[in-house]
């Protein structure tokens, strides 16, 4: 055992919160050892032998975006021939199909489209709310962009969206919450403090949110830990995050290019996320980037949530990664991993069925 490792594992055994330098030393631990420490935290925070999932679809209301993130294969610049804004008839058909499939809510995200007004967004939210589905929508960069464009304060904008029917926020657009990284991969998108400020405002007004981390591109492992600490600090302040979802950058079709990280790096990052984020209740697997088998292994590395059926997913699919799972397949993967499959909604309320 290396110097300092005993001290670190003693802290893990005692369930004591890790500081930044201790968290950075977690990378030195053996893969399976890390997994077993993370699994202990999973059972401490979620003592039931169940793994949750949600039935939803990811609807992208527009792919037109001025941000030009170098890791994104989904967006089109304004004026592009294949740029779109979803029409109401197609949206209605998507909602009907989701309801027929037993879905409880919609995950709604889109590009930073300068042609869409505040009234469009409010109409969109009401339209989905009136369908009877809950709305988990608009990542912090979208909210920040709309606030700037409409001239509303974040507080007023979030309230308007809530009044129209928004019920929770997806933690997208976080990538890595370190400005050195953000300036290189998404120079036109909100910086770290602004991302956190949107979440702080939303949490204070009663919205719950997930948080994500897209890793495995230009960031260092220490910067991943820094990201986790920024989430942990805000969670100490507000308690508004329901879940954390780390996923690996997919280079296909992007300007940034590079190699996708494999299962070992994914599982280590997942386990370290569980160990650092001792105040975020749930940790979600990313079967859409890692595939179903690695997702099952991830349930032994701290995760307790299998994400969603994703009846529709366009953003990762644009990189050429095409894993798809039905509700029945998700339930079977959970069961054969040794857990009960439990349906939930976007706010992590348990649902019957
Ligand atoms: S990740 Fe989002 S903000 Fe960035 S280019 Fe793609 S659609 Fe636009």
Short mmCIF file of C-alpha atoms and ligand atoms in Angstrom, two decimals:
data_model
loop_
_atom_site.label_atom_id
_atom_site.label_comp_id
_atom_site.label_asym_id
_atom_site.label_seq_id
_atom_site.Cartn_x
_atom_site.Cartn_y
_atom_site.Cartn_z
CA UNK A 1 0.00 0.00 0.00
CA UNK A 2 1.41 3.43 -1.00
CA UNK A 3 2.05 6.22 1.50
CA UNK A 4 -1.20 7.91 2.35
CA UNK A 5 -3.34 5.13 0.91
CA UNK A 6 -4.12 3.69 4.35
CA UNK A 7 -5.22 7.12 5.55
CA UNK A 8 -7.48 7.46 2.51
CA UNK A 9 -9.07 4.04 2.87
CA UNK A 10 -9.57 4.63 6.61
CA UNK A 11 -11.58 7.74 5.70
CA UNK A 12 -13.58 5.80 3.13
CA UNK A 13 -14.29 3.06 5.66
CA UNK A 14 -15.48 5.64 8.19
CA UNK A 15 -17.68 7.37 5.59
CA UNK A 16 -15.90 10.69 6.19
CA UNK A 17 -16.14 13.38 3.51
CA UNK A 18 -13.03 13.63 1.31
CA UNK A 19 -11.17 16.86 0.65
CA UNK A 20 -9.92 17.80 -2.83
CA UNK A 21 -6.44 16.29 -2.59
CA UNK A 22 -7.82 13.07 -1.11
CA UNK A 23 -10.41 12.86 -3.89
CA UNK A 24 -7.64 13.28 -6.49
CA UNK A 25 -5.78 10.36 -4.91
CA UNK A 26 -8.78 8.06 -5.51
CA UNK A 27 -7.50 7.61 -9.08
CA UNK A 28 -4.58 5.61 -7.65
CA UNK A 29 -6.87 2.94 -6.20
CA UNK A 30 -7.46 -0.34 -7.98
CA UNK A 31 -10.58 -0.40 -10.20
CA UNK A 32 -12.44 -3.07 -8.23
CA UNK A 33 -11.49 -1.57 -4.89
CA UNK A 34 -12.88 1.79 -6.02
CA UNK A 35 -16.07 0.06 -7.14
CA UNK A 36 -16.54 -1.62 -3.81
CA UNK A 37 -16.07 1.65 -1.86
CA UNK A 38 -18.58 3.36 -4.16
CA UNK A 39 -21.03 0.46 -3.74
CA UNK A 40 -20.93 0.98 0.03
CA UNK A 41 -21.96 4.62 -0.43
CA UNK A 42 -24.72 3.51 -2.82
CA UNK A 43 -26.22 1.27 -0.13
CA UNK A 44 -25.82 3.93 2.55
CA UNK A 45 -27.73 6.48 0.47
CA UNK A 46 -30.15 4.06 -1.20
CA UNK A 47 -30.68 1.09 1.10
CA UNK A 48 -33.44 -0.53 -0.99
CA UNK A 49 -32.32 -3.27 -3.42
CA UNK A 50 -33.91 -1.45 -6.31
CA UNK A 51 -32.73 0.38 -9.40
CA UNK A 52 -34.94 3.14 -10.75
CA UNK A 53 -35.70 4.19 -14.33
CA UNK A 54 -38.05 6.57 -16.12
CA UNK A 55 -40.10 6.27 -19.29
CA UNK A 56 -39.57 9.41 -21.36
CA UNK A 57 -38.29 10.67 -24.66
CA UNK A 58 -35.71 13.35 -25.44
CA UNK A 59 -37.39 15.93 -27.62
CA UNK A 60 -35.10 18.49 -29.25
CA UNK A 61 -37.29 21.44 -30.23
CA UNK A 62 -34.58 22.95 -32.45
CA UNK A 63 -31.12 22.00 -33.71
CA UNK A 64 -30.32 25.58 -34.74
CA UNK A 65 -27.60 26.90 -32.47
CA UNK A 66 -25.10 29.74 -32.43
CA UNK A 67 -22.89 28.22 -29.76
CA UNK A 68 -20.72 26.06 -32.02
CA UNK A 69 -19.48 23.71 -29.28
CA UNK A 70 -16.56 21.74 -30.67
CA UNK A 71 -17.79 18.45 -29.17
CA UNK A 72 -21.30 18.67 -30.65
CA UNK A 73 -22.39 16.82 -33.80
CA UNK A 74 -26.04 17.78 -33.41
CA UNK A 75 -26.28 21.52 -34.05
CA UNK A 76 -26.76 23.44 -37.32
CA UNK A 77 -25.93 27.11 -37.78
CA UNK A 78 -28.79 29.55 -38.48
CA UNK A 79 -29.72 29.39 -42.17
CA UNK A 80 -28.49 25.78 -42.66
CA UNK A 81 -30.70 23.75 -45.00
CA UNK A 82 -31.19 20.99 -42.42
CA UNK A 83 -31.79 23.30 -39.46
CA UNK A 84 -35.25 22.85 -37.92
CA UNK A 85 -37.73 24.06 -35.33
CA UNK A 86 -40.14 21.28 -34.43
CA UNK A 87 -43.65 21.95 -35.71
CA UNK A 88 -46.62 21.66 -33.35
CA UNK A 89 -48.23 18.76 -35.21
CA UNK A 90 -45.09 16.64 -34.99
CA UNK A 91 -44.65 17.57 -31.32
CA UNK A 92 -48.26 16.52 -30.60
CA UNK A 93 -47.64 13.17 -32.33
CA UNK A 94 -44.49 12.60 -30.26
CA UNK A 95 -46.39 13.33 -27.03
CA UNK A 96 -49.23 11.00 -27.97
CA UNK A 97 -46.81 8.21 -28.79
CA UNK A 98 -45.02 8.70 -25.46
CA UNK A 99 -48.29 8.57 -23.52
CA UNK A 100 -49.32 5.38 -25.34
CA UNK A 101 -45.99 3.88 -24.30
CA UNK A 102 -46.72 4.70 -20.63
CA UNK A 103 -44.35 7.69 -20.39
CA UNK A 104 -44.55 10.13 -17.49
CA UNK A 105 -42.59 13.05 -18.86
CA UNK A 106 -40.58 14.71 -21.58
CA UNK A 107 -36.92 15.69 -21.54
CA UNK A 108 -36.85 18.83 -23.66
CA UNK A 109 -33.65 20.49 -24.85
CA UNK A 110 -32.52 22.42 -27.89
CA UNK A 111 -29.91 24.65 -29.43
CA UNK A 112 -29.38 28.33 -28.63
CA UNK A 113 -31.59 29.55 -31.45
CA UNK A 114 -31.67 33.36 -31.79
CA UNK A 115 -34.90 33.26 -33.77
CA UNK A 116 -37.06 31.88 -30.95
CA UNK A 117 -38.81 34.35 -28.66
CA UNK A 118 -39.79 34.09 -25.02
CA UNK A 119 -43.42 33.63 -26.04
CA UNK A 120 -42.41 30.60 -28.17
CA UNK A 121 -40.78 28.98 -25.12
CA UNK A 122 -43.76 29.69 -22.88
CA UNK A 123 -46.15 28.29 -25.47
CA UNK A 124 -43.98 25.20 -25.83
CA UNK A 125 -43.98 24.59 -22.08
CA UNK A 126 -47.78 25.06 -21.81
CA UNK A 127 -48.35 22.80 -24.81
CA UNK A 128 -46.45 19.95 -23.16
CA UNK A 129 -48.01 20.58 -19.76
CA UNK A 130 -51.49 20.49 -21.27
CA UNK A 131 -50.75 17.07 -22.74
CA UNK A 132 -50.65 15.71 -19.18
CA UNK A 133 -46.94 14.88 -19.28
CA UNK A 134 -44.42 16.45 -16.92
CA UNK A 135 -41.69 18.62 -18.37
CA UNK A 136 -38.01 18.20 -17.52
CA UNK A 137 -36.62 20.93 -19.70
CA UNK A 138 -34.00 23.51 -20.63
CA UNK A 139 -30.42 23.09 -19.50
CA UNK A 140 -28.69 26.08 -17.82
CA UNK A 141 -27.08 27.36 -21.08
CA UNK A 142 -30.56 27.57 -22.68
CA UNK A 143 -31.99 29.39 -19.67
CA UNK A 144 -29.02 31.73 -19.51
CA UNK A 145 -29.31 32.45 -23.26
CA UNK A 146 -33.04 33.10 -23.03
CA UNK A 147 -32.60 35.39 -20.02
CA UNK A 148 -30.08 37.49 -21.93
CA UNK A 149 -32.22 37.56 -25.05
CA UNK A 150 -35.48 38.41 -23.28
CA UNK A 151 -33.96 40.88 -20.82
CA UNK A 152 -35.55 39.05 -17.87
CA UNK A 153 -33.60 38.28 -14.71
CA UNK A 154 -32.93 34.59 -14.10
CA UNK A 155 -35.40 34.65 -11.21
CA UNK A 156 -38.18 36.15 -13.33
CA UNK A 157 -37.50 33.86 -16.27
CA UNK A 158 -37.46 30.71 -14.14
CA UNK A 159 -40.72 31.82 -12.53
CA UNK A 160 -42.35 32.43 -15.92
CA UNK A 161 -41.28 28.96 -17.09
CA UNK A 162 -42.54 27.38 -13.86
CA UNK A 163 -45.87 29.21 -14.15
CA UNK A 164 -46.21 27.83 -17.68
CA UNK A 165 -45.59 24.27 -16.46
CA UNK A 166 -41.87 23.51 -16.17
CA UNK A 167 -41.35 20.98 -13.37
CA UNK A 168 -37.63 20.18 -13.34
CA UNK A 169 -34.36 20.95 -15.13
CA UNK A 170 -31.88 18.61 -16.82
CA UNK A 171 -28.27 19.26 -15.89
CA UNK A 172 -27.01 19.43 -19.47
CA UNK A 173 -24.45 21.85 -20.79
CA UNK A 174 -22.21 21.32 -17.77
CA UNK A 175 -19.57 19.39 -19.71
CA UNK A 176 -16.67 20.17 -17.33
CA UNK A 177 -17.30 22.97 -14.85
CA UNK A 178 -13.83 24.45 -15.20
CA UNK A 179 -13.44 27.60 -17.30
CA UNK A 180 -10.08 26.57 -18.82
CA UNK A 181 -11.89 23.63 -20.43
CA UNK A 182 -15.10 25.48 -21.29
CA UNK A 183 -13.21 28.24 -23.09
CA UNK A 184 -11.63 25.66 -25.36
CA UNK A 185 -14.54 23.34 -26.12
CA UNK A 186 -17.55 25.66 -25.94
CA UNK A 187 -16.30 29.24 -26.06
CA UNK A 188 -19.72 30.78 -26.73
CA UNK A 189 -21.58 29.03 -23.95
CA UNK A 190 -22.06 30.11 -20.33
CA UNK A 191 -19.06 29.72 -18.03
CA UNK A 192 -18.98 27.73 -14.81
CA UNK A 193 -20.31 30.36 -12.41
CA UNK A 194 -23.23 31.19 -14.69
CA UNK A 195 -24.16 27.49 -15.07
CA UNK A 196 -24.17 27.18 -11.29
CA UNK A 197 -26.09 30.45 -10.87
CA UNK A 198 -28.92 29.19 -13.09
CA UNK A 199 -29.11 26.04 -10.98
CA UNK A 200 -28.94 28.03 -7.72
CA UNK A 201 -31.81 30.24 -8.88
CA UNK A 202 -33.91 27.29 -10.02
CA UNK A 203 -33.32 25.33 -6.82
CA UNK A 204 -34.26 28.33 -4.67
CA UNK A 205 -37.53 28.63 -6.55
CA UNK A 206 -38.36 25.00 -5.90
CA UNK A 207 -37.27 23.31 -9.11
CA UNK A 208 -35.36 20.08 -8.82
CA UNK A 209 -32.57 19.29 -11.28
CA UNK A 210 -30.09 16.65 -12.33
CA UNK A 211 -26.40 17.43 -12.89
CA UNK A 212 -24.21 15.93 -15.60
CA UNK A 213 -20.54 15.71 -16.52
CA UNK A 214 -19.35 14.98 -20.06
CA UNK A 215 -15.76 13.83 -19.68
CA UNK A 216 -12.91 12.22 -21.59
CA UNK A 217 -11.92 15.02 -24.00
CA UNK A 218 -9.38 17.71 -23.12
CA UNK A 219 -9.85 17.86 -19.34
CA UNK A 220 -7.47 16.39 -16.77
CA UNK A 221 -8.61 13.95 -14.11
CA UNK A 222 -8.11 16.69 -11.49
CA UNK A 223 -10.49 18.92 -13.46
CA UNK A 224 -13.10 16.18 -13.29
CA UNK A 225 -12.70 16.22 -9.51
CA UNK A 226 -12.98 20.02 -9.53
CA UNK A 227 -16.28 19.63 -11.40
CA UNK A 228 -17.53 17.25 -8.71
CA UNK A 229 -16.55 19.70 -5.99
CA UNK A 230 -18.44 22.57 -7.66
CA UNK A 231 -21.57 20.38 -7.72
CA UNK A 232 -21.04 19.25 -4.13
CA UNK A 233 -20.65 22.83 -2.90
CA UNK A 234 -23.86 24.00 -4.56
CA UNK A 235 -25.69 20.95 -3.29
CA UNK A 236 -24.60 21.78 0.27
CA UNK A 237 -26.13 25.20 -0.26
CA UNK A 238 -29.43 24.30 -1.97
CA UNK A 239 -30.07 20.54 -1.85
CA UNK A 240 -31.71 20.87 -5.28
CA UNK A 241 -29.90 18.15 -7.24
CA UNK A 242 -31.68 14.82 -7.46
CA UNK A 243 -29.05 12.90 -9.42
CA UNK A 244 -25.66 13.01 -11.08
CA UNK A 245 -25.06 11.60 -14.56
CA UNK A 246 -21.48 11.31 -15.82
CA UNK A 247 -21.06 10.24 -19.44
CA UNK A 248 -18.20 9.89 -21.86
CA UNK A 249 -17.58 12.30 -24.74
CA UNK A 250 -18.43 10.70 -28.10
CA UNK A 251 -16.17 12.09 -30.86
CA UNK A 252 -18.00 10.89 -34.00
CA UNK A 253 -18.80 13.75 -36.38
CA UNK A 254 -17.46 16.45 -34.05
CA UNK A 255 -14.88 19.16 -34.70
CA UNK A 256 -13.00 18.21 -31.53
CA UNK A 257 -12.47 14.60 -32.70
CA UNK A 258 -10.29 12.28 -30.53
CA UNK A 259 -10.94 8.86 -28.99
CA UNK A 260 -13.86 7.87 -26.77
CA UNK A 261 -12.88 6.71 -23.30
CA UNK A 262 -13.60 3.08 -22.55
CA UNK A 263 -15.29 1.19 -19.74
CA UNK A 264 -12.44 1.30 -17.21
CA UNK A 265 -12.14 5.09 -17.27
CA UNK A 266 -15.93 5.38 -17.20
CA UNK A 267 -16.31 3.06 -14.20
CA UNK A 268 -13.51 4.75 -12.26
CA UNK A 269 -15.04 8.17 -12.89
CA UNK A 270 -18.48 6.90 -11.91
CA UNK A 271 -17.18 5.42 -8.64
CA UNK A 272 -15.26 8.61 -7.78
CA UNK A 273 -18.42 10.61 -8.49
CA UNK A 274 -20.29 8.45 -5.96
CA UNK A 275 -17.54 8.87 -3.37
CA UNK A 276 -17.25 12.66 -3.72
CA UNK A 277 -20.94 13.51 -4.15
CA UNK A 278 -22.03 12.22 -0.77
CA UNK A 279 -24.90 14.73 -0.76
CA UNK A 280 -26.49 13.90 -4.16
CA UNK A 281 -28.99 11.08 -3.67
CA UNK A 282 -28.84 9.25 -7.00
CA UNK A 283 -26.20 8.28 -9.55
CA UNK A 284 -27.26 7.34 -13.07
CA UNK A 285 -25.60 4.92 -15.51
CA UNK A 286 -25.05 6.01 -19.10
CA UNK A 287 -26.08 2.99 -21.17
CA UNK A 288 -26.58 5.26 -24.16
CA UNK A 289 -22.80 5.83 -24.40
CA UNK A 290 -21.45 2.70 -22.69
CA UNK A 291 -23.94 0.06 -23.78
CA UNK A 292 -26.11 -2.24 -21.64
CA UNK A 293 -23.41 -4.59 -20.36
CA UNK A 294 -21.15 -1.86 -18.95
CA UNK A 295 -24.29 -0.23 -17.54
CA UNK A 296 -24.99 -3.41 -15.58
CA UNK A 297 -21.44 -3.41 -14.20
CA UNK A 298 -21.93 0.29 -13.31
CA UNK A 299 -24.63 -0.80 -10.83
CA UNK A 300 -21.77 -2.28 -8.77
CA UNK A 301 -19.79 0.98 -9.01
CA UNK A 302 -22.16 3.26 -7.13
CA UNK A 303 -25.04 3.76 -9.57
CA UNK A 304 -28.63 3.14 -8.50
CA UNK A 305 -30.51 4.52 -11.51
CA UNK A 306 -30.73 3.20 -15.07
CA UNK A 307 -31.81 6.47 -16.67
CA UNK A 308 -34.58 6.45 -19.20
CA UNK A 309 -36.08 4.44 -22.01
CA UNK A 310 -35.28 7.33 -24.35
CA UNK A 311 -37.99 6.56 -26.86
CA UNK A 312 -36.14 9.21 -28.83
CA UNK A 313 -32.56 10.49 -28.52
CA UNK A 314 -30.87 12.68 -31.14
CA UNK A 315 -27.78 14.27 -29.60
CA UNK A 316 -25.60 11.22 -28.85
CA UNK A 317 -27.09 9.49 -31.91
CA UNK A 318 -25.64 12.29 -34.07
CA UNK A 319 -22.14 11.02 -33.14
CA UNK A 320 -22.98 7.59 -34.55
CA UNK A 321 -23.43 5.84 -31.17
CA UNK A 322 -26.72 4.01 -31.39
CA UNK A 323 -27.59 1.94 -28.29
CA UNK A 324 -31.35 1.52 -27.87
CA UNK A 325 -33.27 -0.22 -25.06
CA UNK A 326 -36.98 -0.87 -24.55
CA UNK A 327 -38.69 -0.72 -21.17
CA UNK A 328 -38.72 -4.54 -21.04
CA UNK A 329 -35.01 -4.72 -21.82
CA UNK A 330 -34.18 -2.19 -19.10
CA UNK A 331 -36.25 -4.10 -16.55
CA UNK A 332 -34.54 -7.35 -17.51
CA UNK A 333 -31.05 -5.83 -17.31
CA UNK A 334 -31.85 -4.51 -13.81
CA UNK A 335 -33.38 -7.81 -12.65
CA UNK A 336 -30.55 -9.96 -13.95
CA UNK A 337 -28.10 -7.68 -12.12
CA UNK A 338 -29.83 -8.63 -8.86
CA UNK A 339 -32.14 -5.66 -8.22
CA UNK A 340 -35.83 -4.82 -8.48
CA UNK A 341 -36.71 -2.46 -11.31
CA UNK A 342 -38.64 0.57 -10.03
CA UNK A 343 -40.38 3.08 -12.26
CA UNK A 344 -39.94 6.75 -11.29
CA UNK A 345 -40.63 10.21 -12.70
CA UNK A 346 -38.17 13.02 -13.50
CA UNK A 347 -38.25 14.27 -9.91
CA UNK A 348 -37.36 10.78 -8.64
CA UNK A 349 -40.81 10.19 -7.18
CA UNK A 350 -41.58 6.48 -7.33
CA UNK A 351 -44.43 5.44 -9.65
CA UNK A 352 -46.59 2.32 -9.67
CA UNK A 353 -46.17 -0.19 -12.51
S1 LIG B 1 -24.02 21.30 -27.25
FE1 LIG B 1 -25.91 22.53 -27.25
S2 LIG B 1 -25.17 24.62 -27.11
FE2 LIG B 1 -23.42 23.41 -27.84
S3 LIG B 1 -23.54 23.47 -30.09
FE3 LIG B 1 -24.65 21.62 -29.43
S4 LIG B 1 -26.78 22.29 -29.32
FE4 LIG B 1 -25.52 24.15 -29.31
#
